[in-house]
PDB file of C-alpha atoms and ligand atoms in Angstrom:
ATOM      1  CA  UNK A   1      -0.101  -0.131  -0.054  1.00 92.00           C
ATOM      2  CA  UNK A   2       1.274   3.420  -1.065  1.00 93.00           C
ATOM      3  CA  UNK A   3      -0.033   6.548   0.955  1.00 95.00           C
ATOM      4  CA  UNK A   4      -0.353   9.136  -1.984  1.00 96.00           C
ATOM      5  CA  UNK A   5      -1.787  11.840   0.072  1.00 97.00           C
ATOM      6  CA  UNK A   6      -2.316  12.803   3.803  1.00 98.00           C
ATOM      7  CA  UNK A   7      -3.232  16.072   5.309  1.00 98.00           C
ATOM      8  CA  UNK A   8      -5.368  15.891   8.571  1.00 97.00           C
ATOM      9  CA  UNK A   9      -8.287  13.726   8.144  1.00 97.00           C
ATOM     10  CA  UNK A  10      -7.948  13.685   4.361  1.00 98.00           C
ATOM     11  CA  UNK A  11      -6.074  10.717   2.971  1.00 98.00           C
ATOM     12  CA  UNK A  12      -5.427   8.796  -0.259  1.00 98.00           C
ATOM     13  CA  UNK A  13      -4.158   5.226  -0.609  1.00 97.00           C
ATOM     14  CA  UNK A  14      -3.082   2.947  -3.628  1.00 96.00           C
ATOM     15  CA  UNK A  15      -2.908  -0.672  -3.929  1.00 94.00           C
ATOM     16  CA  UNK A  16      -0.970  -1.376  -7.030  1.00 89.00           C
ATOM     17  CA  UNK A  17       0.094  -4.999  -6.572  1.00 86.00           C
ATOM     18  CA  UNK A  18      -2.652  -7.063  -6.280  1.00 89.00           C
ATOM     19  CA  UNK A  19      -3.257  -8.246  -9.866  1.00 85.00           C
ATOM     20  CA  UNK A  20      -1.915 -11.661 -10.607  1.00 83.00           C
ATOM     21  CA  UNK A  21      -1.370 -14.380 -13.321  1.00 86.00           C
ATOM     22  CA  UNK A  22      -2.567 -13.132 -16.686  1.00 89.00           C
ATOM     23  CA  UNK A  23      -4.829 -10.294 -15.430  1.00 88.00           C
ATOM     24  CA  UNK A  24      -3.915  -6.804 -16.521  1.00 91.00           C
ATOM     25  CA  UNK A  25      -1.885  -4.734 -13.659  1.00 90.00           C
ATOM     26  CA  UNK A  26      -4.679  -2.732 -12.239  1.00 92.00           C
ATOM     27  CA  UNK A  27      -4.499   0.213  -9.360  1.00 94.00           C
ATOM     28  CA  UNK A  28      -7.165   0.345  -6.563  1.00 96.00           C
ATOM     29  CA  UNK A  29      -7.397   3.604  -4.919  1.00 97.00           C
ATOM     30  CA  UNK A  30      -9.151   4.720  -1.702  1.00 97.00           C
ATOM     31  CA  UNK A  31     -10.007   8.115  -0.801  1.00 98.00           C
ATOM     32  CA  UNK A  32     -10.745   8.604   2.975  1.00 98.00           C
ATOM     33  CA  UNK A  33     -12.171  11.735   4.694  1.00 98.00           C
ATOM     34  CA  UNK A  34     -13.222  11.660   8.395  1.00 97.00           C
ATOM     35  CA  UNK A  35     -14.990   8.439   8.968  1.00 97.00           C
ATOM     36  CA  UNK A  36     -16.136   7.940   5.299  1.00 98.00           C
ATOM     37  CA  UNK A  37     -14.064   6.235   2.469  1.00 98.00           C
ATOM     38  CA  UNK A  38     -14.687   5.670  -1.241  1.00 98.00           C
ATOM     39  CA  UNK A  39     -12.847   3.024  -3.190  1.00 98.00           C
ATOM     40  CA  UNK A  40     -12.408   3.502  -6.894  1.00 98.00           C
ATOM     41  CA  UNK A  41     -12.524   0.875  -9.526  1.00 96.00           C
ATOM     42  CA  UNK A  42     -12.127  -2.040  -6.971  1.00 95.00           C
ATOM     43  CA  UNK A  43     -11.535  -4.829  -9.669  1.00 90.00           C
ATOM     44  CA  UNK A  44     -12.408  -8.455 -10.184  1.00 88.00           C
ATOM     45  CA  UNK A  45     -12.956 -11.280  -7.790  1.00 89.00           C
ATOM     46  CA  UNK A  46      -9.349 -12.216  -7.113  1.00 90.00           C
ATOM     47  CA  UNK A  47      -8.414  -8.729  -6.270  1.00 90.00           C
ATOM     48  CA  UNK A  48     -11.425  -8.495  -4.172  1.00 91.00           C
ATOM     49  CA  UNK A  49     -10.299 -11.208  -1.917  1.00 89.00           C
ATOM     50  CA  UNK A  50      -6.720  -9.733  -1.663  1.00 89.00           C
ATOM     51  CA  UNK A  51      -7.888  -6.293  -1.235  1.00 91.00           C
ATOM     52  CA  UNK A  52     -10.570  -7.182   1.419  1.00 89.00           C
ATOM     53  CA  UNK A  53      -8.113  -8.706   3.406  1.00 89.00           C
ATOM     54  CA  UNK A  54      -5.815  -5.618   3.326  1.00 91.00           C
ATOM     55  CA  UNK A  55      -8.328  -2.875   3.243  1.00 91.00           C
ATOM     56  CA  UNK A  56      -8.385  -2.310   7.110  1.00 91.00           C
ATOM     57  CA  UNK A  57      -4.441  -1.234   6.661  1.00 91.00           C
ATOM     58  CA  UNK A  58      -5.936   1.791   4.904  1.00 92.00           C
ATOM     59  CA  UNK A  59      -9.297   2.511   6.515  1.00 95.00           C
ATOM     60  CA  UNK A  60     -11.885   0.482   8.813  1.00 96.00           C
ATOM     61  CA  UNK A  61     -13.959  -1.650   6.557  1.00 95.00           C
ATOM     62  CA  UNK A  62     -17.088   0.090   8.495  1.00 96.00           C
ATOM     63  CA  UNK A  63     -15.991   3.345   6.825  1.00 97.00           C
ATOM     64  CA  UNK A  64     -16.336   2.102   3.266  1.00 97.00           C
ATOM     65  CA  UNK A  65     -19.421   4.102   2.222  1.00 98.00           C
ATOM     66  CA  UNK A  66     -18.915   4.750  -1.698  1.00 98.00           C
ATOM     67  CA  UNK A  67     -17.859   2.527  -4.449  1.00 98.00           C
ATOM     68  CA  UNK A  68     -17.118   4.430  -7.754  1.00 98.00           C
ATOM     69  CA  UNK A  69     -16.970   2.699 -11.151  1.00 98.00           C
ATOM     70  CA  UNK A  70     -15.429   4.591 -14.116  1.00 98.00           C
ATOM     71  CA  UNK A  71     -16.788   2.198 -16.555  1.00 97.00           C
ATOM     72  CA  UNK A  72     -18.329  -1.366 -17.012  1.00 96.00           C
ATOM     73  CA  UNK A  73     -15.094  -3.194 -17.778  1.00 95.00           C
ATOM     74  CA  UNK A  74     -14.510  -6.644 -15.820  1.00 94.00           C
ATOM     75  CA  UNK A  75     -11.197  -5.169 -14.367  1.00 93.00           C
ATOM     76  CA  UNK A  76     -13.433  -2.436 -12.834  1.00 93.00           C
ATOM     77  CA  UNK A  77     -16.501  -3.970 -11.801  1.00 94.00           C
ATOM     78  CA  UNK A  78     -16.618  -7.681 -11.963  1.00 94.00           C
ATOM     79  CA  UNK A  79     -16.670  -8.091  -8.193  1.00 94.00           C
ATOM     80  CA  UNK A  80     -19.410  -5.535  -7.515  1.00 95.00           C
ATOM     81  CA  UNK A  81     -21.681  -7.951  -5.860  1.00 96.00           C
ATOM     82  CA  UNK A  82     -19.080  -9.225  -3.363  1.00 95.00           C
ATOM     83  CA  UNK A  83     -18.181  -5.346  -2.476  1.00 95.00           C
ATOM     84  CA  UNK A  84     -21.894  -4.529  -1.959  1.00 96.00           C
ATOM     85  CA  UNK A  85     -22.784  -7.725   0.009  1.00 95.00           C
ATOM     86  CA  UNK A  86     -19.719  -7.159   2.318  1.00 95.00           C
ATOM     87  CA  UNK A  87     -20.414  -3.489   3.007  1.00 96.00           C
ATOM     88  CA  UNK A  88     -23.431  -1.113   3.281  1.00 96.00           C
ATOM     89  CA  UNK A  89     -21.620   1.114   0.576  1.00 98.00           C
ATOM     90  CA  UNK A  90     -23.436   3.171  -2.163  1.00 98.00           C
ATOM     91  CA  UNK A  91     -21.984   2.642  -5.506  1.00 98.00           C
ATOM     92  CA  UNK A  92     -21.954   4.889  -8.750  1.00 98.00           C
ATOM     93  CA  UNK A  93     -21.833   3.834 -12.460  1.00 98.00           C
ATOM     94  CA  UNK A  94     -22.682   5.549 -15.808  1.00 98.00           C
ATOM     95  CA  UNK A  95     -26.404   5.385 -16.454  1.00 98.00           C
ATOM     96  CA  UNK A  96     -25.504   3.754 -19.623  1.00 97.00           C
ATOM     97  CA  UNK A  97     -24.512   0.375 -17.805  1.00 97.00           C
ATOM     98  CA  UNK A  98     -27.014  -0.136 -15.215  1.00 95.00           C
ATOM     99  CA  UNK A  99     -28.847  -2.684 -16.902  1.00 93.00           C
ATOM    100  CA  UNK A 100     -25.660  -4.525 -18.111  1.00 94.00           C
ATOM    101  CA  UNK A 101     -23.834  -4.969 -14.773  1.00 92.00           C
ATOM    102  CA  UNK A 102     -26.394  -7.251 -13.235  1.00 91.00           C
ATOM    103  CA  UNK A 103     -25.080  -9.838 -15.764  1.00 92.00           C
ATOM    104  CA  UNK A 104     -22.008  -9.943 -13.531  1.00 91.00           C
ATOM    105  CA  UNK A 105     -24.305 -11.536 -11.081  1.00 91.00           C
ATOM    106  CA  UNK A 106     -25.380  -8.611  -8.783  1.00 92.00           C
ATOM    107  CA  UNK A 107     -27.928  -9.755  -6.226  1.00 91.00           C
ATOM    108  CA  UNK A 108     -31.352  -8.228  -6.186  1.00 90.00           C
ATOM    109  CA  UNK A 109     -30.892  -7.268  -2.699  1.00 91.00           C
ATOM    110  CA  UNK A 110     -28.136  -4.815  -3.403  1.00 94.00           C
ATOM    111  CA  UNK A 111     -28.605  -3.636  -7.049  1.00 94.00           C
ATOM    112  CA  UNK A 112     -30.813  -0.772  -5.701  1.00 96.00           C
ATOM    113  CA  UNK A 113     -27.394   0.498  -3.765  1.00 97.00           C
ATOM    114  CA  UNK A 114     -25.856   1.057  -7.498  1.00 97.00           C
ATOM    115  CA  UNK A 115     -26.813   4.714  -8.407  1.00 98.00           C
ATOM    116  CA  UNK A 116     -26.681   5.917 -12.179  1.00 98.00           C
ATOM    117  CA  UNK A 117     -24.373   8.779 -12.823  1.00 98.00           C
ATOM    118  CA  UNK A 118     -25.876  11.022 -15.474  1.00 98.00           C
ATOM    119  CA  UNK A 119     -23.767  11.793 -18.615  1.00 98.00           C
ATOM    120  CA  UNK A 120     -23.033  15.648 -17.160  1.00 98.00           C
ATOM    121  CA  UNK A 121     -21.390  13.842 -13.929  1.00 98.00           C
ATOM    122  CA  UNK A 122     -22.150  14.537 -10.211  1.00 98.00           C
ATOM    123  CA  UNK A 123     -20.363  15.419  -6.992  1.00 98.00           C
ATOM    124  CA  UNK A 124     -20.291  12.806  -4.509  1.00 98.00           C
ATOM    125  CA  UNK A 125     -19.884  13.911  -0.714  1.00 98.00           C
ATOM    126  CA  UNK A 126     -17.561  11.604   1.273  1.00 98.00           C
ATOM    127  CA  UNK A 127     -17.343  12.323   4.717  1.00 98.00           C
ATOM    128  CA  UNK A 128     -17.961  16.209   4.115  1.00 97.00           C
ATOM    129  CA  UNK A 129     -15.766  16.611   1.190  1.00 98.00           C
ATOM    130  CA  UNK A 130     -17.208  17.007  -2.515  1.00 98.00           C
ATOM    131  CA  UNK A 131     -15.425  14.751  -4.831  1.00 98.00           C
ATOM    132  CA  UNK A 132     -16.213  15.707  -8.389  1.00 98.00           C
ATOM    133  CA  UNK A 133     -17.363  12.844 -10.887  1.00 98.00           C
ATOM    134  CA  UNK A 134     -16.293  14.347 -14.191  1.00 98.00           C
ATOM    135  CA  UNK A 135     -17.417  13.110 -17.820  1.00 98.00           C
ATOM    136  CA  UNK A 136     -14.539  11.411 -19.998  1.00 98.00           C
ATOM    137  CA  UNK A 137     -17.165   9.890 -22.312  1.00 98.00           C
ATOM    138  CA  UNK A 138     -15.472   7.474 -24.863  1.00 98.00           C
ATOM    139  CA  UNK A 139     -12.393   7.425 -22.958  1.00 98.00           C
ATOM    140  CA  UNK A 140     -12.476   4.694 -23.505  1.00 97.00           C
ATOM    141  CA  UNK A 141     -15.939   3.464 -22.672  1.00 98.00           C
ATOM    142  CA  UNK A 142     -19.147   5.136 -24.171  1.00 98.00           C
ATOM    143  CA  UNK A 143     -20.134   6.014 -20.624  1.00 98.00           C
ATOM    144  CA  UNK A 144     -17.228   6.893 -18.789  1.00 98.00           C
ATOM    145  CA  UNK A 145     -16.175   8.988 -15.658  1.00 98.00           C
ATOM    146  CA  UNK A 146     -13.205  10.138 -13.849  1.00 98.00           C
ATOM    147  CA  UNK A 147     -12.787  11.421 -10.185  1.00 98.00           C
ATOM    148  CA  UNK A 148     -11.331  14.644  -9.213  1.00 98.00           C
ATOM    149  CA  UNK A 149     -10.271  15.285  -5.492  1.00 98.00           C
ATOM    150  CA  UNK A 150     -10.077  18.983  -4.914  1.00 98.00           C
ATOM    151  CA  UNK A 151      -8.307  18.359  -1.557  1.00 98.00           C
ATOM    152  CA  UNK A 152      -5.529  16.255  -2.760  1.00 98.00           C
ATOM    153  CA  UNK A 153      -5.681  17.719  -6.188  1.00 98.00           C
ATOM    154  CA  UNK A 154      -5.375  14.156  -7.605  1.00 98.00           C
ATOM    155  CA  UNK A 155      -7.205  13.319 -10.964  1.00 98.00           C
ATOM    156  CA  UNK A 156      -8.163   9.765 -10.837  1.00 98.00           C
ATOM    157  CA  UNK A 157      -8.154   9.033 -14.693  1.00 98.00           C
ATOM    158  CA  UNK A 158      -9.325   5.641 -15.118  1.00 97.00           C
ATOM    159  CA  UNK A 159      -7.704   4.235 -18.522  1.00 97.00           C
ATOM    160  CA  UNK A 160      -6.835   7.431 -19.727  1.00 98.00           C
ATOM    161  CA  UNK A 161      -3.287   7.638 -18.919  1.00 98.00           C
ATOM    162  CA  UNK A 162      -2.849   4.001 -18.522  1.00 97.00           C
ATOM    163  CA  UNK A 163       0.444   2.288 -19.219  1.00 97.00           C
ATOM    164  CA  UNK A 164       1.352  -1.263 -19.641  1.00 95.00           C
ATOM    165  CA  UNK A 165       4.580  -3.237 -18.973  1.00 94.00           C
ATOM    166  CA  UNK A 166       6.568  -0.692 -17.034  1.00 94.00           C
ATOM    167  CA  UNK A 167       8.138  -1.777 -13.650  1.00 92.00           C
ATOM    168  CA  UNK A 168       7.945   1.520 -11.912  1.00 94.00           C
ATOM    169  CA  UNK A 169       4.797   3.103 -10.084  1.00 94.00           C
ATOM    170  CA  UNK A 170       5.711   6.882 -10.550  1.00 96.00           C
ATOM    171  CA  UNK A 171       6.876   8.262 -14.005  1.00 98.00           C
ATOM    172  CA  UNK A 172       9.988  10.090 -13.883  1.00 97.00           C
ATOM    173  CA  UNK A 173      10.819  10.538 -17.479  1.00 98.00           C
ATOM    174  CA  UNK A 174       7.811  11.631 -19.533  1.00 98.00           C
ATOM    175  CA  UNK A 175       9.464  10.832 -23.138  1.00 98.00           C
ATOM    176  CA  UNK A 176      10.775   7.637 -22.233  1.00 98.00           C
ATOM    177  CA  UNK A 177       7.133   6.574 -20.675  1.00 98.00           C
ATOM    178  CA  UNK A 178       5.398   7.166 -23.813  1.00 98.00           C
ATOM    179  CA  UNK A 179       6.266   3.690 -25.115  1.00 98.00           C
ATOM    180  CA  UNK A 180       4.397   2.048 -22.259  1.00 98.00           C
ATOM    181  CA  UNK A 181       0.990   4.218 -22.964  1.00 98.00           C
ATOM    182  CA  UNK A 182       1.151   4.624 -26.826  1.00 98.00           C
ATOM    183  CA  UNK A 183      -0.258   1.087 -27.976  1.00 97.00           C
ATOM    184  CA  UNK A 184      -3.021   1.136 -25.647  1.00 97.00           C
ATOM    185  CA  UNK A 185      -4.206   4.799 -26.235  1.00 98.00           C
ATOM    186  CA  UNK A 186      -3.875   4.507 -29.842  1.00 97.00           C
ATOM    187  CA  UNK A 187      -6.032   1.362 -30.005  1.00 97.00           C
ATOM    188  CA  UNK A 188      -8.564   1.674 -27.019  1.00 97.00           C
ATOM    189  CA  UNK A 189      -9.142   5.322 -27.308  1.00 98.00           C
ATOM    190  CA  UNK A 190     -11.555   5.806 -30.171  1.00 96.00           C
ATOM    191  CA  UNK A 191     -11.293   9.385 -31.242  1.00 95.00           C
ATOM    192  CA  UNK A 192      -8.991  12.510 -30.735  1.00 97.00           C
ATOM    193  CA  UNK A 193     -12.157  14.587 -30.637  1.00 97.00           C
ATOM    194  CA  UNK A 194     -12.962  13.075 -27.340  1.00 97.00           C
ATOM    195  CA  UNK A 195      -9.524  13.534 -26.050  1.00 98.00           C
ATOM    196  CA  UNK A 196      -9.555  17.245 -27.012  1.00 98.00           C
ATOM    197  CA  UNK A 197     -12.864  17.724 -25.076  1.00 98.00           C
ATOM    198  CA  UNK A 198     -11.358  16.259 -22.087  1.00 98.00           C
ATOM    199  CA  UNK A 199      -8.174  18.327 -22.229  1.00 98.00           C
ATOM    200  CA  UNK A 200     -10.342  21.364 -22.451  1.00 98.00           C
ATOM    201  CA  UNK A 201     -12.023  20.316 -19.222  1.00 98.00           C
ATOM    202  CA  UNK A 202      -9.057  19.280 -17.233  1.00 98.00           C
ATOM    203  CA  UNK A 203      -7.194  22.515 -17.986  1.00 98.00           C
ATOM    204  CA  UNK A 204      -9.663  24.347 -15.853  1.00 98.00           C
ATOM    205  CA  UNK A 205      -8.745  21.934 -12.888  1.00 98.00           C
ATOM    206  CA  UNK A 206      -5.748  22.490 -10.454  1.00 98.00           C
ATOM    207  CA  UNK A 207      -3.957  19.048 -10.856  1.00 98.00           C
ATOM    208  CA  UNK A 208      -1.120  17.669  -8.737  1.00 98.00           C
ATOM    209  CA  UNK A 209      -1.197  14.075  -9.598  1.00 98.00           C
ATOM    210  CA  UNK A 210      -2.860  12.195 -12.534  1.00 98.00           C
ATOM    211  CA  UNK A 211      -3.488   8.607 -11.434  1.00 98.00           C
ATOM    212  CA  UNK A 212      -4.700   6.194 -13.861  1.00 97.00           C
ATOM    213  CA  UNK A 213      -6.159   2.746 -13.252  1.00 96.00           C
ATOM    214  CA  UNK A 214      -3.258   0.905 -15.084  1.00 96.00           C
ATOM    215  CA  UNK A 215       0.519   1.472 -14.493  1.00 96.00           C
ATOM    216  CA  UNK A 216       2.245   4.394 -13.346  1.00 97.00           C
ATOM    217  CA  UNK A 217       1.129   7.844 -11.905  1.00 97.00           C
ATOM    218  CA  UNK A 218       2.120  11.474 -13.097  1.00 98.00           C
ATOM    219  CA  UNK A 219       3.047  12.635  -9.644  1.00 97.00           C
ATOM    220  CA  UNK A 220       3.718  16.293 -10.077  1.00 98.00           C
ATOM    221  CA  UNK A 221       2.024  19.286 -11.892  1.00 98.00           C
ATOM    222  CA  UNK A 222       4.613  19.123 -14.531  1.00 98.00           C
ATOM    223  CA  UNK A 223       4.376  15.592 -15.503  1.00 98.00           C
ATOM    224  CA  UNK A 224       0.627  15.919 -15.400  1.00 98.00           C
ATOM    225  CA  UNK A 225       0.740  18.867 -17.930  1.00 98.00           C
ATOM    226  CA  UNK A 226       3.019  16.895 -20.082  1.00 98.00           C
ATOM    227  CA  UNK A 227       0.591  14.117 -20.060  1.00 98.00           C
ATOM    228  CA  UNK A 228      -2.327  16.580 -20.966  1.00 98.00           C
ATOM    229  CA  UNK A 229      -0.215  18.161 -23.771  1.00 98.00           C
ATOM    230  CA  UNK A 230       0.459  14.531 -24.922  1.00 98.00           C
ATOM    231  CA  UNK A 231      -3.166  13.752 -25.127  1.00 98.00           C
ATOM    232  CA  UNK A 232      -3.868  16.954 -26.874  1.00 98.00           C
ATOM    233  CA  UNK A 233      -1.868  15.912 -29.672  1.00 97.00           C
ATOM    234  CA  UNK A 234      -2.591  12.321 -29.964  1.00 97.00           C
ATOM    235  CA  UNK A 235      -4.055  10.571 -33.117  1.00 96.00           C
ATOM    236  CA  UNK A 236      -6.132   7.413 -31.895  1.00 97.00           C
ATOM    237  CA  UNK A 237      -8.737   5.172 -32.892  1.00 95.00           C
ATOM    238  CA  UNK A 238     -10.913   6.106 -35.759  1.00 94.00           C
ATOM    239  CA  UNK A 239      -8.472   8.807 -36.559  1.00 92.00           C
ATOM    240  CA  UNK A 240      -5.939   6.119 -37.539  1.00 93.00           C
ATOM    241  CA  UNK A 241      -8.549   3.797 -39.280  1.00 88.00           C
ATOM    242  CA  UNK A 242      -9.250   5.563 -42.493  1.00 75.00           C
ATOM    243  CA  UNK A 243      -9.439   2.465 -44.601  1.00 79.00           C
ATOM    244  CA  UNK A 244     -12.622   0.194 -44.729  1.00 86.00           C
ATOM    245  CA  UNK A 245     -12.631  -3.058 -42.881  1.00 88.00           C
ATOM    246  CA  UNK A 246     -11.930  -6.113 -44.790  1.00 87.00           C
ATOM    247  CA  UNK A 247     -13.719  -9.569 -44.553  1.00 92.00           C
ATOM    248  CA  UNK A 248     -11.117 -12.169 -43.645  1.00 95.00           C
ATOM    249  CA  UNK A 249     -10.371 -14.743 -46.515  1.00 94.00           C
TER     250      UNK A 249
HETATM  251 FE1  LIG B 301     -11.408  -0.295 -19.528  1.00 83.15          FE
END
């Protein structure tokens, strides 16, 4: 566990080593303020078992009152039922995915504790602090959100900023880090116009750290800005697919 931020009763924790076997490495974050905590993108079943055993090193389990799902992918939400059954937390997910998530086996007893986030986003009050759930649609999911914490100034960016295959958890040299992000962003992010909408929004935020759901973080305002500039100029997805699809022979 890494403590990303601590000031008074406001804390932020990262678990980055609970993925195993062939599963993609994923980061789980906990934001704690006073006697309430939110877990972000808690992951699938094996991560749930590991994190459930460790969570008390960060916050008392009874404080877990909020669960945030950035989108509908299995590495985010597959263990939704277990988290809801083992806590009395309220969960938040894009309204687009509400009727798909029950296919992961979410019990009727707890399904009404998953709340739809409207396309424009919302705020969630955690222990007295308003966290901003900001739109990041099509980055990469059609209904996709990120969390900005105005106290720690951390932007939890979900799949945006993800890196695969690097062996460090903090980016030090942006240019040499690009190789770990490029393939993922060019194929999983559908369009540079969505990236530019995101860039215009996040340039209005005061950001100290950008923390993606996979791979390393951008741990300073300078590195966060380098990342935003990189995103602003990136061609991806449909921008790179100008030819027609071809039927395999
Ligand atoms: Fe995803």
